[in-house]
Short mmCIF file of C-alpha atoms in Angstrom, two decimals:
data_model
loop_
_atom_site.label_atom_id
_atom_site.label_comp_id
_atom_site.label_asym_id
_atom_site.label_seq_id
_atom_site.Cartn_x
_atom_site.Cartn_y
_atom_site.Cartn_z
CA UNK R 1 55.87 88.01 -31.76
CA UNK R 2 54.32 84.46 -31.85
CA UNK R 3 52.16 83.46 -33.33
CA UNK R 4 48.52 82.70 -32.34
CA UNK R 5 47.40 78.80 -32.02
CA UNK R 6 43.61 77.85 -31.18
CA UNK R 7 42.42 77.09 -27.71
CA UNK R 8 40.70 73.74 -29.64
CA UNK R 9 42.22 72.10 -32.17
CA UNK R 10 46.13 74.21 -31.27
CA UNK R 11 45.64 74.59 -34.86
CA UNK R 12 47.53 78.10 -36.06
CA UNK R 13 45.58 80.61 -36.99
CA UNK R 14 45.48 83.79 -39.56
CA UNK R 15 41.73 85.62 -39.71
CA UNK R 16 39.01 85.77 -36.92
CA UNK R 17 38.17 82.27 -36.80
CA UNK R 18 39.77 79.00 -37.12
CA UNK R 19 40.14 76.87 -40.30
CA UNK R 20 40.55 73.60 -39.09
CA UNK R 21 37.36 73.97 -36.33
CA UNK R 22 36.20 77.34 -36.80
CA UNK R 23 36.57 78.52 -33.55
CA UNK R 24 36.28 82.05 -32.56
CA UNK R 25 40.29 84.09 -32.21
CA UNK R 26 39.35 84.19 -28.11
CA UNK R 27 40.95 87.98 -26.64
CA UNK R 28 39.87 89.89 -23.61
CA UNK R 29 36.51 90.48 -24.79
CA UNK R 30 35.86 87.29 -24.45
CA UNK R 31 36.12 87.82 -20.82
CA UNK R 32 33.37 89.95 -20.35
CA UNK R 33 30.18 89.37 -18.17
CA UNK R 34 28.67 90.52 -21.37
CA UNK R 35 28.78 87.53 -23.68
CA UNK R 36 27.00 85.68 -22.21
CA UNK R 37 23.97 87.50 -22.71
CA UNK R 38 25.61 88.58 -26.33
CA UNK R 39 25.98 84.85 -26.96
CA UNK R 40 22.06 84.01 -25.30
CA UNK R 41 20.80 86.68 -27.80
CA UNK R 42 23.09 85.95 -30.81
CA UNK R 43 22.06 81.64 -30.64
CA UNK R 44 18.22 82.78 -29.96
CA UNK R 45 18.30 84.96 -33.03
CA UNK R 46 19.86 82.23 -35.31
CA UNK R 47 17.47 79.78 -34.37
CA UNK R 48 14.15 82.20 -34.27
CA UNK R 49 15.92 84.07 -37.88
CA UNK R 50 16.86 80.39 -39.95
CA UNK R 51 13.45 79.11 -38.40
CA UNK R 52 11.94 81.35 -39.97
CA UNK R 53 13.37 81.53 -42.94
CA UNK R 54 13.06 77.80 -43.74
CA UNK R 55 8.97 77.48 -42.71
CA UNK R 56 8.17 80.68 -45.52
CA UNK R 57 10.24 78.07 -47.87
CA UNK R 58 8.88 74.66 -46.23
CA UNK R 59 5.52 76.44 -47.56
CA UNK R 60 6.39 78.93 -50.71
CA UNK R 61 8.91 76.25 -52.41
CA UNK R 62 8.58 72.30 -51.55
CA UNK R 63 10.39 69.76 -51.61
CA UNK R 64 13.48 72.64 -51.95
CA UNK R 65 14.48 72.27 -48.65
CA UNK R 66 15.18 69.01 -49.52
CA UNK R 67 17.10 69.78 -52.63
CA UNK R 68 19.21 72.50 -51.44
CA UNK R 69 20.26 70.18 -48.01
CA UNK R 70 20.95 67.16 -50.89
CA UNK R 71 23.41 68.72 -52.97
CA UNK R 72 25.03 70.19 -50.08
CA UNK R 73 23.15 74.01 -49.09
CA UNK R 74 22.71 73.68 -45.29
CA UNK R 75 23.56 77.31 -42.96
CA UNK R 76 20.92 78.77 -44.30
CA UNK R 77 18.42 76.54 -42.44
CA UNK R 78 17.39 74.19 -39.49
CA UNK R 79 18.39 70.81 -39.96
CA UNK R 80 15.48 68.82 -41.49
CA UNK R 81 15.55 66.11 -38.41
CA UNK R 82 15.33 69.31 -36.15
CA UNK R 83 12.80 71.11 -37.88
CA UNK R 84 10.60 67.83 -37.61
CA UNK R 85 11.14 67.52 -34.56
CA UNK R 86 10.41 71.96 -33.18
CA UNK R 87 6.62 71.09 -36.01
CA UNK R 88 6.36 67.72 -33.68
CA UNK R 89 6.81 70.18 -30.56
CA UNK R 90 4.21 72.56 -31.91
CA UNK R 91 1.95 69.54 -32.58
CA UNK R 92 1.13 68.13 -29.74
CA UNK R 93 0.41 71.98 -28.18
CA UNK R 94 -2.08 73.13 -30.17
CA UNK R 95 -3.35 69.53 -30.27
CA UNK R 96 -4.93 70.03 -34.07
CA UNK R 97 -7.89 67.13 -35.05
CA UNK R 98 -5.03 64.29 -34.99
CA UNK R 99 -5.75 60.69 -33.72
CA UNK R 100 -2.58 60.04 -33.36
CA UNK R 101 -2.98 59.41 -29.90
CA UNK R 102 -5.44 56.82 -30.53
CA UNK R 103 -7.78 55.74 -27.35
CA UNK R 104 -8.62 51.78 -27.35
CA UNK R 105 -11.79 51.67 -28.01
CA UNK R 106 -10.88 53.15 -31.32
CA UNK R 107 -8.18 51.03 -31.91
CA UNK R 108 -10.98 47.99 -31.62
CA UNK R 109 -12.45 49.06 -35.07
CA UNK R 110 -8.86 49.55 -36.93
CA UNK R 111 -8.05 47.24 -39.82
CA UNK R 112 -6.40 44.56 -37.82
CA UNK R 113 -8.87 45.12 -35.10
CA UNK R 114 -9.55 41.39 -34.81
CA UNK R 115 -5.88 40.68 -33.31
CA UNK R 116 -6.72 43.14 -31.28
CA UNK R 117 -9.79 42.20 -30.03
CA UNK R 118 -8.53 38.64 -29.38
CA UNK R 119 -5.69 40.68 -26.54
CA UNK R 120 -7.70 42.86 -25.66
CA UNK R 121 -10.80 40.38 -23.89
CA UNK R 122 -8.04 37.51 -22.90
CA UNK R 123 -6.99 40.07 -20.62
CA UNK R 124 -10.25 41.13 -19.24
CA UNK R 125 -11.25 37.42 -19.15
CA UNK R 126 -8.20 36.94 -17.66
CA UNK R 127 -7.91 39.34 -14.80
CA UNK R 128 -11.24 40.40 -14.37
CA UNK R 129 -11.75 44.00 -14.55
CA UNK R 130 -13.99 45.81 -17.28
CA UNK R 131 -13.34 47.80 -20.25
CA UNK R 132 -13.34 50.98 -18.66
CA UNK R 133 -11.32 50.49 -16.84
CA UNK R 134 -8.16 49.13 -19.29
CA UNK R 135 -9.51 52.32 -21.23
CA UNK R 136 -9.00 54.70 -18.15
CA UNK R 137 -5.18 52.72 -17.66
CA UNK R 138 -4.55 52.95 -22.04
CA UNK R 139 -5.78 56.34 -23.25
CA UNK R 140 -3.67 58.68 -21.32
CA UNK R 141 -0.09 57.01 -22.01
CA UNK R 142 -1.46 56.80 -25.16
CA UNK R 143 -1.95 60.08 -25.36
CA UNK R 144 1.50 61.01 -23.89
CA UNK R 145 4.12 58.12 -25.98
CA UNK R 146 2.07 59.36 -28.82
CA UNK R 147 3.87 62.45 -28.65
CA UNK R 148 7.29 60.58 -29.24
CA UNK R 149 6.31 57.83 -31.21
CA UNK R 150 5.15 59.67 -34.34
CA UNK R 151 8.59 60.24 -35.72
CA UNK R 152 8.33 56.32 -36.03
CA UNK R 153 5.57 57.65 -38.84
CA UNK R 154 9.24 58.90 -41.47
CA UNK R 155 10.71 54.55 -41.12
CA UNK R 156 8.02 53.59 -41.51
CA UNK R 157 7.16 56.21 -45.24
CA UNK R 158 10.46 56.03 -46.33
CA UNK R 159 10.11 52.97 -48.17
CA UNK R 160 7.48 53.54 -50.53
CA UNK R 161 9.84 57.21 -50.38
CA UNK R 162 12.04 55.32 -52.40
CA UNK R 163 10.16 52.86 -54.09
CA UNK R 164 8.73 56.08 -56.23
CA UNK R 165 12.65 57.31 -57.00
CA UNK R 166 14.22 53.57 -57.18
CA UNK R 167 16.92 55.38 -59.01
CA UNK R 168 20.86 55.10 -57.58
CA UNK R 169 21.56 58.64 -58.45
CA UNK R 170 20.06 58.93 -55.34
CA UNK R 171 21.18 58.48 -51.52
CA UNK R 172 19.62 57.09 -48.63
CA UNK R 173 19.77 60.64 -47.38
CA UNK R 174 17.27 62.61 -50.21
CA UNK R 175 14.88 59.71 -49.04
CA UNK R 176 14.60 59.70 -45.23
CA UNK R 177 15.36 63.89 -45.26
CA UNK R 178 11.17 63.97 -48.60
CA UNK R 179 9.85 61.65 -45.98
CA UNK R 180 11.08 64.23 -42.15
CA UNK R 181 9.71 67.17 -44.80
CA UNK R 182 6.81 65.16 -45.76
CA UNK R 183 5.35 64.24 -42.67
CA UNK R 184 5.97 67.18 -40.62
CA UNK R 185 3.40 68.93 -43.50
CA UNK R 186 1.20 66.07 -43.20
CA UNK R 187 1.25 67.63 -38.54
CA UNK R 188 1.98 71.40 -40.04
CA UNK R 189 -1.51 71.58 -42.08
CA UNK R 190 -4.65 70.12 -39.23
CA UNK R 191 -2.64 73.34 -36.69
CA UNK R 192 -3.95 76.13 -39.59
CA UNK R 193 -7.43 73.57 -39.88
CA UNK R 194 -7.90 74.00 -35.73
CA UNK R 195 -6.37 77.49 -36.23
CA UNK R 196 -8.49 78.67 -39.32
CA UNK R 197 -11.92 77.09 -37.73
CA UNK R 198 -10.60 78.43 -34.06
CA UNK R 199 -10.63 81.95 -36.38
CA UNK R 200 -14.30 81.11 -36.93
CA UNK R 201 -15.22 80.83 -33.30
CA UNK R 202 -13.57 84.05 -32.20
CA UNK R 203 -16.55 86.41 -35.51
CA UNK R 204 -19.20 83.37 -33.30
CA UNK R 205 -18.62 81.48 -37.22
CA UNK R 206 -19.39 78.13 -35.42
CA UNK R 207 -18.61 74.92 -37.41
CA UNK R 208 -20.42 72.08 -36.11
CA UNK R 209 -19.25 69.46 -38.96
CA UNK R 210 -15.81 69.81 -38.74
CA UNK R 211 -15.33 66.65 -40.73
CA UNK R 212 -16.85 68.29 -43.53
CA UNK R 213 -13.18 69.75 -43.09
CA UNK R 214 -11.66 66.37 -44.14
CA UNK R 215 -11.21 66.79 -47.59
CA UNK R 216 -9.46 70.01 -46.59
CA UNK R 217 -7.47 68.47 -44.75
CA UNK R 218 -6.20 65.49 -47.25
CA UNK R 219 -6.34 67.16 -50.52
CA UNK R 220 -3.76 69.29 -49.57
CA UNK R 221 -1.46 66.73 -49.01
CA UNK R 222 -1.98 65.16 -51.55
CA UNK R 223 -0.35 68.60 -53.94
CA UNK R 224 2.07 69.31 -51.30
CA UNK R 225 3.71 66.10 -52.22
CA UNK R 226 3.28 66.69 -56.09
CA UNK R 227 5.53 70.09 -55.73
CA UNK R 228 8.02 68.70 -52.72
CA UNK R 229 9.35 65.02 -55.25
CA UNK R 230 8.64 67.81 -58.42
CA UNK R 231 11.22 70.44 -56.40
CA UNK R 232 13.57 67.61 -54.86
CA UNK R 233 13.63 65.06 -57.77
CA UNK R 234 13.83 67.20 -60.75
CA UNK R 235 10.65 65.24 -62.70
CA UNK R 236 7.98 66.82 -65.16
CA UNK R 237 4.64 67.67 -63.68
CA UNK R 238 3.10 63.46 -64.58
CA UNK R 239 5.81 61.53 -62.93
CA UNK R 240 6.15 63.78 -59.67
CA UNK R 241 1.99 62.94 -59.54
CA UNK R 242 2.43 59.45 -59.69
CA UNK R 243 5.34 58.84 -57.36
CA UNK R 244 2.87 62.45 -55.52
CA UNK R 245 0.49 58.47 -55.76
CA UNK R 246 2.46 56.15 -54.58
CA UNK R 247 4.09 58.49 -51.24
CA UNK R 248 0.44 59.49 -50.34
CA UNK R 249 -0.88 55.97 -50.62
CA UNK R 250 2.49 55.47 -48.06
CA UNK R 251 1.24 57.61 -46.03
CA UNK R 252 -1.91 56.22 -45.36
CA UNK R 253 -0.35 52.85 -44.81
CA UNK R 254 2.01 54.00 -42.40
CA UNK R 255 -0.23 55.14 -40.79
CA UNK R 256 -2.16 51.99 -40.04
CA UNK R 257 1.09 50.29 -39.10
CA UNK R 258 2.27 53.39 -36.93
CA UNK R 259 -1.04 52.70 -35.09
CA UNK R 260 -0.32 49.59 -34.58
CA UNK R 261 2.92 50.08 -32.99
CA UNK R 262 1.62 52.57 -30.61
CA UNK R 263 -0.93 49.54 -29.58
CA UNK R 264 2.46 47.05 -28.48
CA UNK R 265 4.02 49.95 -27.70
CA UNK R 266 1.18 50.70 -24.73
CA UNK R 267 -0.09 47.52 -24.00
CA UNK R 268 3.60 46.25 -22.97
CA UNK R 269 3.78 49.42 -20.65
CA UNK R 270 0.56 48.91 -19.15
CA UNK R 271 -0.20 44.71 -18.42
#
């Protein structure tokens, strides 16, 4: 009896799966039409199960997913970048309280407003158009591009995560994964807040001043980062708090840089 070889890499196979590439041994049952549906169900179940498990751990033990990924435990959970992209998609479907897609009039109120105002005013004079006409072109594109540009916030935060953890025993991927999960929480928490407000409105408990929820939005960011630093980098509470302060400042700085980059990209598109 001749030995069975993997149909993918042609290595000899002993058992159900190839030790070289992981391909499953192919036999007659894999020629049935039902295999299409069983593969689909298995794939969907695997994704749903891992995402649910990842989300539970993401909230219950901040930093644990990053710690596990960086020490080589990767099969049970959704990969960090995939997790972030799923959250990014959900964020813009739910459309929570956000200023990631900043309209043109709000861009003129940022710390870099002098530069923005100069560019805008010059364009209005040279092209003889009104601000309203320009904003009507700018704002929809800004909202559309924001869905894909928000990922720029992660590499902008990365230097601050490295600054908080400069030890050479950590690799760049450790900090990158931390930045991904941190910004995933930055996107997720507003969704929870907006869902809570919607529930209140269902019971006729209208909240007229939603700005009053700003502390409830920002304070959990800081405490989540503290726990994330403690669980991933295995630091004490005091050191984790100091690191969280650096990263929290990094979120603010990266957000303003993101807004400026967004203006530049959108402006380039419309002019």
